[in-house]
Amino acid sequence: MSKNVVIIGGGVAAVSAVKSIREVDKEINIHIFQNEKYYPYYRIKLTKGLFDNLEEEKILLQKKEWYDLNNVKLYFDKEVLSIDTMNNKINLNDGICFGYDKLLIVTGASNFKPPIDGINKGNIFTIRELEDVKAIKDSVIDKKIILNIGGGIQGLEGAWAFSQQDKEVIVVEALERLMPRQLDKRASEILQNLIEKFNIKVLLNSKVEKIIGEGKAESIILNNGTRIKCDMIVYSVGIRANTKILENTEVNVARGIIVNNKMQTNVENIYAAGDVAELSGQIGGLWNVASEEGKVAGYNIAGKEASYSILTPVTMMNAFNTSLFSVGNIEESFDKTIVEDEKDGKVYKRLFFKDDKIIGAILVGDTKASMILKKAIENKTIISDMNSLKSFNDILAELKK
Ligand SMILES: Cc1cc2nc3c(=O)[nH]c(=O)nc-3n(C[C@H](O)[C@H](O)[C@H](O)COP(=O)(O)OP(=O)(O)OC[C@H]3O[C@@H](n4cnc5c(N)ncnc54)[C@H](O)[C@@H]3O)c2cc1C
């Protein structure tokens, strides 16, 4: 009898895994159990295209017929509640048990709900699923002031989308600058200036302590005592891996499901990948990481040995009438940096070097060089005669040789 591969979760990691399994094995049964009611879709478009016509068909990762063509059985609205690793079975929300020979857990992550007094009131949203976007769109029409908790990329993409709908937008960020993991101080300042030109208020070093309102959010109180009126709140303050189904199993879980570079857990026939997986103490939390990890898991499940090598983190944002790109390491010690701050803060470029190699880059306003820089970082390209190269363009010319 043909064996069963069971995949829990239907995101990008699941789809990548299916592709690699089918590359190697056309016969094995593949079953995907998905608790959403949609075919796997481009989750990253939820904030980027919040008010676009995000019809399911337009944002699918694969056409619907792809699953039949690849002999994949996809079950919707099926939440896996627990796993019986002794008997190789999963338990579903409809009471059914389903057996597996190999199991891939790609349940992703959920947006962290900040423990703020009043966070469960009405008119408070987060954006993780297509259903969240639908709920926001239904509710936002008569709202004037939207308060975004969190000044990271997701929060800012949301803020931009709301401001494009002529809403008054306020961004509250606990740290001292926007996007601190991707931008240096100056780039954050430039971004903030651009954002404020769209009448979006940015409050740094600020924490929401309390949400006030009769049943629904009507105002908030900050840590400095300031009260701010709002009609809707959207929070985006980090993620937590969806590991609950592993409770009471022997699978090792820390912040995520612990895997090796083959995406194997400590239980021989169980694999994990994507936002739910923790590799070398890190949870990727990024699209390209989830896709690559799913690919590696799929190969190993199908019997073709593959290993994951750490990808260079990349962030791109197109909002506030500018483009922004950050790649690699912009925090750790570097031994040289080249900075170009031009056109009154409209264009900013910064490169970080260590041992004659580029280790990180930030581009704001002109991101044409992004791919060449990403490649140089990934390939650890040595820049010869580093001392004679003084400008961004010198470096670029050298890389193009
Ligand atoms: C709004 C938004 C914008 C983003 N923008 C970017 C970006 O610009 N760049 C970038 O690199 N990354 C971005 N990300 C992150 C990126 O989308 C994730 O890293 C990626 O989707 C992770 O893929 P995954 O397959 O691991 O999990 P997911 O895509 O989260 O899929 C997991 C699926 O499993 C389902 N599931 C969970 N538990 C169960 C269960 N018990 N039973 C059945 N099904 C279950 C979930 O509902 C979900 O459908 C963004 C994320 C969001 C939410």
Short mmCIF file of C-alpha atoms and ligand atoms in Angstrom, two decimals:
data_model
loop_
_atom_site.label_atom_id
_atom_site.label_comp_id
_atom_site.label_asym_id
_atom_site.label_seq_id
_atom_site.Cartn_x
_atom_site.Cartn_y
_atom_site.Cartn_z
CA MET A 1 0.00 0.00 0.00
CA SER A 2 1.21 3.49 -0.85
CA LYS A 3 2.38 5.55 2.12
CA ASN A 4 0.87 8.74 3.52
CA VAL A 5 2.64 12.04 3.91
CA VAL A 6 0.49 14.31 6.06
CA ILE A 7 1.10 18.05 6.04
CA ILE A 8 -0.46 20.22 8.76
CA GLY A 9 -0.94 23.81 7.56
CA GLY A 10 -1.35 25.19 4.05
CA GLY A 11 1.06 28.08 3.59
CA VAL A 12 4.13 28.63 1.44
CA ALA A 13 6.22 26.04 3.32
CA ALA A 14 3.57 23.39 2.57
CA VAL A 15 3.45 24.22 -1.14
CA SER A 16 7.26 24.24 -1.46
CA ALA A 17 7.41 20.87 0.28
CA VAL A 18 4.84 19.39 -2.10
CA LYS A 19 6.88 20.60 -5.09
CA SER A 20 10.02 18.86 -3.91
CA ILE A 21 8.22 15.69 -2.83
CA ARG A 22 6.65 15.41 -6.29
CA GLU A 23 9.99 16.07 -7.99
CA VAL A 24 11.27 12.88 -6.37
CA ASP A 25 8.19 10.72 -5.81
CA LYS A 26 5.07 10.80 -7.99
CA GLU A 27 3.25 8.05 -6.11
CA ILE A 28 3.27 8.75 -2.40
CA ASN A 29 -0.07 10.08 -1.02
CA ILE A 30 0.03 13.70 0.11
CA HIS A 31 -2.70 15.11 2.39
CA ILE A 32 -2.71 18.75 3.49
CA PHE A 33 -4.92 19.70 6.45
CA GLN A 34 -5.58 23.41 6.53
CA ASN A 35 -7.65 25.31 9.10
CA GLU A 36 -8.34 28.23 6.75
CA LYS A 37 -11.00 27.89 4.10
CA TYR A 38 -8.80 29.06 1.23
CA TYR A 39 -6.26 27.52 -1.10
CA PRO A 40 -2.70 28.49 -0.05
CA TYR A 41 -2.16 32.16 -0.88
CA TYR A 42 0.47 34.92 -0.77
CA ARG A 43 0.15 35.94 2.87
CA ILE A 44 2.58 38.84 2.35
CA LYS A 45 0.03 40.54 0.09
CA LEU A 46 -2.40 41.01 2.96
CA THR A 47 -0.81 44.23 4.17
CA LYS A 48 0.84 45.22 0.87
CA GLY A 49 -2.54 45.16 -0.87
CA LEU A 50 -4.88 45.65 2.08
CA PHE A 51 -7.40 47.70 0.10
CA ASP A 52 -6.71 46.14 -3.30
CA ASN A 53 -9.25 43.70 -4.55
CA LEU A 54 -7.70 40.78 -2.66
CA GLU A 55 -9.90 38.13 -4.16
CA GLU A 56 -8.74 34.70 -3.29
CA GLU A 57 -8.19 33.72 -6.95
CA LYS A 58 -5.79 36.59 -7.51
CA ILE A 59 -3.47 35.81 -4.64
CA LEU A 60 -3.20 32.05 -4.86
CA LEU A 61 0.24 30.47 -4.68
CA GLN A 62 -0.84 27.85 -7.22
CA LYS A 63 -3.91 27.54 -9.40
CA LYS A 64 -6.62 25.36 -7.87
CA GLU A 65 -6.11 22.60 -10.47
CA TRP A 66 -2.41 22.31 -9.52
CA TYR A 67 -3.36 20.25 -6.46
CA ASP A 68 -5.29 17.69 -8.53
CA LEU A 69 -2.57 17.60 -11.18
CA ASN A 70 -0.04 16.82 -8.45
CA ASN A 71 -2.32 14.33 -6.78
CA VAL A 72 -2.51 16.29 -3.54
CA LYS A 73 -5.57 16.06 -1.31
CA LEU A 74 -6.24 19.42 0.32
CA TYR A 75 -8.73 19.58 3.21
CA PHE A 76 -10.14 23.00 4.20
CA ASP A 77 -11.46 24.17 7.55
CA LYS A 78 -9.73 21.21 9.16
CA GLU A 79 -7.95 22.14 12.35
CA VAL A 80 -5.51 19.58 13.71
CA LEU A 81 -6.03 19.53 17.47
CA SER A 82 -3.34 17.11 18.55
CA ILE A 83 -0.85 14.51 17.37
CA ASP A 84 -0.56 10.97 18.62
CA THR A 85 3.11 10.32 17.89
CA MET A 86 2.98 6.82 19.41
CA ASN A 87 0.39 5.65 16.89
CA ASN A 88 1.32 8.03 14.04
CA LYS A 89 -2.09 9.73 13.92
CA ILE A 90 -3.40 13.27 13.89
CA ASN A 91 -6.67 14.23 15.58
CA LEU A 92 -8.95 16.66 13.77
CA ASN A 93 -11.60 19.13 14.97
CA ASP A 94 -14.36 16.97 13.45
CA GLY A 95 -13.41 14.02 15.67
CA ILE A 96 -11.65 12.11 12.89
CA CYS A 97 -8.17 10.57 13.31
CA PHE A 98 -5.90 10.32 10.28
CA GLY A 99 -2.80 8.14 10.03
CA TYR A 100 0.58 9.18 8.64
CA ASP A 101 3.86 7.55 7.76
CA LYS A 102 5.67 10.90 7.59
CA LEU A 103 4.39 14.12 9.09
CA LEU A 104 5.31 17.69 8.14
CA ILE A 105 4.23 20.45 10.53
CA VAL A 106 4.01 23.83 8.79
CA THR A 107 1.46 25.56 10.99
CA GLY A 108 3.21 28.93 10.75
CA ALA A 109 2.85 31.58 13.41
CA SER A 110 0.18 33.83 14.90
CA ASN A 111 0.49 37.53 15.54
CA PHE A 112 1.32 38.13 19.19
CA LYS A 113 -1.54 39.75 21.08
CA PRO A 114 0.05 42.34 23.41
CA PRO A 115 -1.15 41.97 27.00
CA ILE A 116 -2.76 45.41 27.16
CA ASP A 117 -5.71 46.11 29.44
CA GLY A 118 -8.72 46.20 27.07
CA ILE A 119 -7.11 44.36 24.11
CA ASN A 120 -10.18 42.10 23.70
CA LYS A 121 -12.61 44.94 23.05
CA GLY A 122 -14.34 45.35 19.68
CA ASN A 123 -12.73 47.27 16.79
CA ILE A 124 -9.31 45.78 17.54
CA PHE A 125 -7.70 43.78 14.73
CA THR A 126 -4.51 42.18 13.53
CA ILE A 127 -3.56 41.00 10.04
CA ARG A 128 -2.51 37.40 9.63
CA GLU A 129 -5.21 35.75 7.51
CA LEU A 130 -7.41 36.67 4.57
CA GLU A 131 -10.38 36.60 6.99
CA ASP A 132 -8.70 39.33 9.09
CA VAL A 133 -8.51 41.57 6.02
CA LYS A 134 -12.17 40.95 5.24
CA ALA A 135 -13.15 41.81 8.83
CA ILE A 136 -11.10 45.04 8.70
CA LYS A 137 -12.61 46.09 5.39
CA ASP A 138 -16.14 45.48 6.71
CA SER A 139 -15.47 47.54 9.78
CA VAL A 140 -13.27 50.40 8.56
CA ILE A 141 -15.74 52.28 6.35
CA ASP A 142 -17.19 54.54 9.05
CA LYS A 143 -13.97 54.83 11.06
CA LYS A 144 -11.91 58.02 11.06
CA ILE A 145 -8.89 57.48 13.30
CA ILE A 146 -6.89 54.24 13.02
CA LEU A 147 -4.27 53.55 15.65
CA ASN A 148 -1.51 51.11 14.70
CA ILE A 149 0.40 49.48 17.53
CA GLY A 150 3.87 48.57 16.21
CA GLY A 151 6.23 50.39 13.85
CA GLY A 152 7.72 47.38 12.08
CA ILE A 153 7.24 46.60 8.41
CA GLN A 154 3.77 45.07 8.76
CA GLY A 155 2.51 47.91 10.93
CA LEU A 156 3.86 50.52 8.51
CA GLU A 157 2.45 48.80 5.42
CA GLY A 158 -0.91 48.79 7.19
CA ALA A 159 -0.53 52.46 8.17
CA TRP A 160 0.21 53.38 4.55
CA ALA A 161 -2.83 51.46 3.31
CA PHE A 162 -5.14 53.19 5.82
CA SER A 163 -3.75 56.62 5.01
CA GLN A 164 -4.40 55.95 1.32
CA GLN A 165 -8.05 55.52 2.32
CA ASP A 166 -7.98 59.05 3.81
CA LYS A 167 -8.00 57.79 7.37
CA GLU A 168 -6.23 59.63 10.15
CA VAL A 169 -3.43 57.27 11.15
CA ILE A 170 -1.35 57.11 14.32
CA VAL A 171 1.59 54.71 14.73
CA VAL A 172 2.67 53.89 18.27
CA GLU A 173 6.11 52.28 18.58
CA ALA A 174 7.67 51.20 21.88
CA LEU A 175 11.26 51.51 20.66
CA GLU A 176 13.21 54.65 19.84
CA ARG A 177 12.96 54.28 16.06
CA LEU A 178 10.97 52.65 13.26
CA MET A 179 12.05 49.28 11.83
CA PRO A 180 15.08 49.02 14.13
CA ARG A 181 16.05 45.54 12.93
CA GLN A 182 16.27 46.63 9.30
CA LEU A 183 17.28 50.32 9.41
CA ASP A 184 20.00 52.37 11.06
CA LYS A 185 19.16 55.58 12.94
CA ARG A 186 19.39 57.88 9.91
CA ALA A 187 17.35 55.63 7.60
CA SER A 188 14.64 55.36 10.27
CA GLU A 189 14.63 59.15 10.59
CA ILE A 190 14.28 59.55 6.81
CA LEU A 191 11.44 57.04 6.76
CA GLN A 192 9.70 58.81 9.62
CA ASN A 193 9.96 62.17 7.81
CA LEU A 194 8.43 60.64 4.70
CA ILE A 195 5.64 59.04 6.73
CA GLU A 196 4.82 62.27 8.53
CA LYS A 197 4.42 64.05 5.17
CA PHE A 198 1.31 61.90 4.73
CA ASN A 199 -0.14 63.26 7.95
CA ILE A 200 0.54 60.05 9.79
CA LYS A 201 1.46 60.68 13.40
CA VAL A 202 4.43 58.63 14.68
CA LEU A 203 4.85 58.26 18.44
CA LEU A 204 8.18 56.67 19.38
CA ASN A 205 9.24 55.42 22.83
CA SER A 206 5.53 55.00 23.51
CA LYS A 207 3.58 52.08 24.90
CA VAL A 208 -0.16 51.61 24.93
CA GLU A 209 -1.05 50.86 28.56
CA LYS A 210 -4.82 50.77 28.40
CA ILE A 211 -7.58 50.63 25.82
CA ILE A 212 -10.74 52.42 26.85
CA GLY A 213 -14.29 52.17 25.50
CA GLU A 214 -17.73 50.71 26.12
CA GLY A 215 -17.36 47.30 24.49
CA LYS A 216 -15.24 48.73 21.67
CA ALA A 217 -11.99 50.69 21.51
CA GLU A 218 -12.63 54.44 21.72
CA SER A 219 -9.32 55.74 23.05
CA ILE A 220 -6.01 54.60 24.47
CA ILE A 221 -3.78 55.72 27.30
CA LEU A 222 -0.03 55.78 26.72
CA ASN A 223 2.68 55.05 29.31
CA ASN A 224 3.22 58.80 29.72
CA GLY A 225 -0.44 59.28 30.60
CA THR A 226 -1.51 60.84 27.27
CA ARG A 227 -5.00 59.88 26.14
CA ILE A 228 -5.54 59.46 22.39
CA LYS A 229 -8.89 59.06 20.69
CA CYS A 230 -9.25 56.35 18.05
CA ASP A 231 -11.99 54.41 16.25
CA MET A 232 -10.05 51.28 15.36
CA ILE A 233 -6.84 49.62 16.55
CA VAL A 234 -4.60 47.30 14.52
CA TYR A 235 -1.68 45.65 16.31
CA SER A 236 1.43 44.15 14.80
CA VAL A 237 4.04 43.49 17.45
CA GLY A 238 5.74 40.24 16.51
CA ILE A 239 4.78 36.62 16.06
CA ARG A 240 4.54 33.41 18.08
CA ALA A 241 5.02 29.97 16.48
CA ASN A 242 1.88 27.79 16.38
CA THR A 243 3.21 24.87 18.43
CA LYS A 244 0.17 24.09 20.62
CA ILE A 245 -0.58 20.79 18.83
CA LEU A 246 2.78 19.45 20.06
CA GLU A 247 1.79 19.69 23.71
CA ASN A 248 1.89 16.25 25.34
CA THR A 249 4.16 14.83 22.63
CA GLU A 250 7.86 14.05 22.83
CA VAL A 251 8.67 16.47 20.00
CA ASN A 252 11.13 19.09 21.27
CA VAL A 253 9.74 22.60 21.26
CA ALA A 254 11.37 25.82 22.47
CA ARG A 255 10.14 29.06 20.87
CA GLY A 256 9.40 26.94 17.80
CA ILE A 257 9.65 23.26 16.89
CA ILE A 258 13.34 22.44 17.09
CA VAL A 259 14.69 21.06 13.81
CA ASN A 260 18.09 20.22 12.34
CA ASN A 261 19.22 21.49 8.95
CA LYS A 262 17.28 18.69 7.25
CA MET A 263 14.13 20.04 8.93
CA GLN A 264 13.82 16.89 11.03
CA THR A 265 12.56 17.06 14.59
CA ASN A 266 13.84 14.73 17.29
CA VAL A 267 11.10 12.25 16.28
CA GLU A 268 12.30 10.32 13.25
CA ASN A 269 9.29 10.62 10.93
CA ILE A 270 8.24 14.16 11.94
CA TYR A 271 9.51 17.28 10.17
CA ALA A 272 8.77 20.98 10.60
CA ALA A 273 9.47 24.05 8.45
CA GLY A 274 8.59 27.72 8.03
CA ASP A 275 7.48 30.12 10.77
CA VAL A 276 6.78 27.28 13.21
CA ALA A 277 10.29 25.82 13.01
CA GLU A 278 13.27 26.84 15.11
CA LEU A 279 16.67 26.18 13.57
CA SER A 280 19.88 27.04 15.45
CA GLY A 281 17.85 29.02 17.97
CA GLN A 282 16.21 31.17 15.28
CA ILE A 283 12.69 31.38 13.86
CA GLY A 284 12.84 32.67 10.29
CA GLY A 285 9.56 34.61 10.18
CA LEU A 286 10.26 35.43 6.52
CA TRP A 287 8.72 34.29 3.27
CA ASN A 288 11.91 33.18 1.52
CA VAL A 289 13.05 31.27 4.61
CA ALA A 290 9.71 29.41 4.89
CA SER A 291 9.80 28.57 1.19
CA GLU A 292 13.36 27.23 1.30
CA GLU A 293 12.81 25.28 4.51
CA GLY A 294 9.67 23.70 3.04
CA LYS A 295 11.67 22.71 -0.03
CA VAL A 296 14.39 21.06 2.08
CA ALA A 297 11.81 19.26 4.26
CA GLY A 298 10.04 17.96 1.15
CA TYR A 299 13.23 16.49 -0.34
CA ASN A 300 14.16 14.73 2.89
CA ILE A 301 10.64 13.37 3.32
CA ALA A 302 10.79 11.96 -0.21
CA GLY A 303 14.18 10.36 0.47
CA LYS A 304 16.46 12.81 -1.34
CA GLU A 305 18.99 14.21 1.09
CA ALA A 306 19.01 18.02 1.32
CA SER A 307 20.28 20.54 3.86
CA TYR A 308 19.17 24.07 4.59
CA SER A 309 21.81 26.77 4.57
CA ILE A 310 20.95 30.00 6.35
CA LEU A 311 19.57 32.61 3.91
CA THR A 312 20.48 36.27 3.98
CA PRO A 313 17.54 38.21 5.48
CA VAL A 314 15.99 40.65 3.02
CA THR A 315 13.33 43.32 3.64
CA MET A 316 11.69 45.35 0.89
CA MET A 317 9.01 47.96 1.29
CA ASN A 318 7.25 50.10 -1.28
CA ALA A 319 5.12 52.63 0.55
CA PHE A 320 4.96 56.36 1.36
CA ASN A 321 6.00 57.03 -2.26
CA THR A 322 9.43 55.57 -1.71
CA SER A 323 11.15 52.23 -1.89
CA LEU A 324 13.24 50.73 0.84
CA PHE A 325 15.59 47.77 0.92
CA SER A 326 17.60 46.25 3.74
CA VAL A 327 19.74 43.16 3.49
CA GLY A 328 22.14 41.21 5.65
CA ASN A 329 23.75 42.32 8.84
CA ILE A 330 23.39 45.99 9.71
CA GLU A 331 23.87 45.65 13.45
CA GLU A 332 26.92 43.57 14.19
CA SER A 333 30.44 44.96 14.27
CA PHE A 334 31.65 46.14 10.89
CA ASP A 335 35.09 47.46 10.07
CA LYS A 336 34.12 49.90 7.32
CA THR A 337 30.98 51.65 6.18
CA ILE A 338 30.15 53.88 3.22
CA VAL A 339 27.24 56.30 3.63
CA GLU A 340 25.60 58.49 0.98
CA ASP A 341 22.84 60.81 2.14
CA GLU A 342 21.58 62.76 -0.86
CA LYS A 343 18.78 64.96 -2.14
CA ASP A 344 17.63 66.27 1.26
CA GLY A 345 16.97 62.88 2.70
CA LYS A 346 15.21 61.48 -0.35
CA VAL A 347 17.99 59.02 -1.19
CA TYR A 348 20.07 57.23 1.39
CA LYS A 349 22.54 54.41 0.78
CA ARG A 350 24.70 52.68 3.29
CA LEU A 351 27.00 49.69 2.95
CA PHE A 352 28.55 47.72 5.81
CA PHE A 353 31.84 45.83 5.33
CA LYS A 354 33.84 43.32 7.29
CA ASP A 355 37.10 41.68 6.17
CA ASP A 356 36.80 43.16 2.65
CA LYS A 357 33.32 41.73 2.15
CA ILE A 358 29.93 43.45 2.16
CA ILE A 359 27.90 42.12 5.09
CA GLY A 360 24.87 44.42 4.95
CA ALA A 361 23.21 47.25 3.04
CA ILE A 362 20.41 49.77 3.44
CA LEU A 363 18.90 51.57 0.46
CA VAL A 364 16.15 54.19 0.69
CA GLY A 365 14.68 56.03 -2.32
CA ASP A 366 16.86 54.30 -4.91
CA THR A 367 16.87 50.52 -4.65
CA LYS A 368 18.20 49.69 -8.13
CA ALA A 369 21.34 48.09 -6.72
CA SER A 370 19.46 45.79 -4.34
CA MET A 371 19.90 42.51 -6.19
CA ILE A 372 23.59 42.96 -6.95
CA LEU A 373 24.24 43.78 -3.28
CA LYS A 374 22.20 40.80 -2.08
CA LYS A 375 24.19 38.52 -4.39
CA ALA A 376 27.53 39.95 -3.22
CA ILE A 377 26.55 39.33 0.42
CA GLU A 378 25.32 35.80 -0.27
CA ASN A 379 28.41 34.91 -2.31
CA LYS A 380 30.72 36.55 0.25
CA THR A 381 32.38 38.37 -2.65
CA ILE A 382 35.82 39.76 -1.76
CA ILE A 383 36.21 43.41 -2.76
CA SER A 384 39.77 43.74 -3.87
CA ASP A 385 41.67 46.94 -3.19
CA MET A 386 39.01 48.04 -0.74
CA ASN A 387 40.96 51.09 0.45
CA SER A 388 40.90 52.78 -2.95
CA LEU A 389 37.11 52.51 -3.23
CA LYS A 390 35.52 55.53 -1.62
CA SER A 391 31.95 55.80 -2.87
CA PHE A 392 28.86 53.67 -3.29
CA ASN A 393 29.28 53.83 -7.07
CA ASP A 394 32.94 52.70 -6.81
CA ILE A 395 31.79 49.60 -4.95
CA LEU A 396 28.99 48.96 -7.42
CA ALA A 397 31.37 49.27 -10.38
CA GLU A 398 33.71 46.80 -8.68
CA LEU A 399 30.88 44.32 -8.13
CA LYS A 400 29.78 44.60 -11.76
CA LYS A 401 33.25 43.70 -13.08
C1 LIG B 1 0.55 40.59 6.72
C2 LIG B 1 1.87 39.92 6.55
C3 LIG B 1 2.86 40.50 5.77
C4 LIG B 1 4.09 39.87 5.61
N1 LIG B 1 5.05 40.46 4.83
C5 LIG B 1 6.22 39.82 4.66
C6 LIG B 1 7.22 40.38 3.80
O1 LIG B 1 7.06 41.48 3.26
N2 LIG B 1 8.38 39.68 3.62
C7 LIG B 1 8.59 38.47 4.22
O2 LIG B 1 9.65 37.86 4.01
N3 LIG B 1 7.67 37.92 5.03
C8 LIG B 1 6.49 38.55 5.27
N4 LIG B 1 5.55 37.99 6.09
C9 LIG B 1 5.86 36.69 6.75
C10 LIG B 1 5.54 35.52 5.82
O3 LIG B 1 4.24 35.66 5.31
C11 LIG B 1 5.70 34.21 6.59
O4 LIG B 1 7.06 34.09 6.96
C12 LIG B 1 5.27 32.99 5.78
O5 LIG B 1 3.93 33.11 5.33
C13 LIG B 1 5.41 31.72 6.61
O6 LIG B 1 4.95 30.63 5.87
P1 LIG B 1 4.51 29.26 6.57
O7 LIG B 1 4.14 28.34 5.45
O8 LIG B 1 5.54 28.84 7.54
O9 LIG B 1 3.23 29.62 7.45
P2 LIG B 1 1.86 30.36 7.11
O10 LIG B 1 1.93 31.09 5.82
O11 LIG B 1 1.51 31.12 8.33
O12 LIG B 1 0.83 29.14 6.94
C14 LIG B 1 0.48 28.29 8.00
C15 LIG B 1 -0.94 27.80 7.81
O13 LIG B 1 -1.20 26.76 8.76
C16 LIG B 1 -2.51 26.96 9.31
N5 LIG B 1 -2.59 26.28 10.60
C17 LIG B 1 -2.08 26.69 11.80
N6 LIG B 1 -2.37 25.80 12.77
C18 LIG B 1 -3.07 24.81 12.18
C19 LIG B 1 -3.68 23.62 12.67
N7 LIG B 1 -3.58 23.25 13.94
N8 LIG B 1 -4.35 22.81 11.79
C20 LIG B 1 -4.45 23.17 10.48
N9 LIG B 1 -3.91 24.28 9.97
C21 LIG B 1 -3.22 25.10 10.80
C22 LIG B 1 -2.58 28.48 9.41
O14 LIG B 1 -3.90 28.93 9.54
C23 LIG B 1 -1.98 28.88 8.07
O15 LIG B 1 -2.94 28.87 7.06
C24 LIG B 1 4.32 38.62 6.26
C25 LIG B 1 3.32 38.04 7.07
C26 LIG B 1 2.11 38.68 7.22
C27 LIG B 1 1.04 38.04 8.08
#
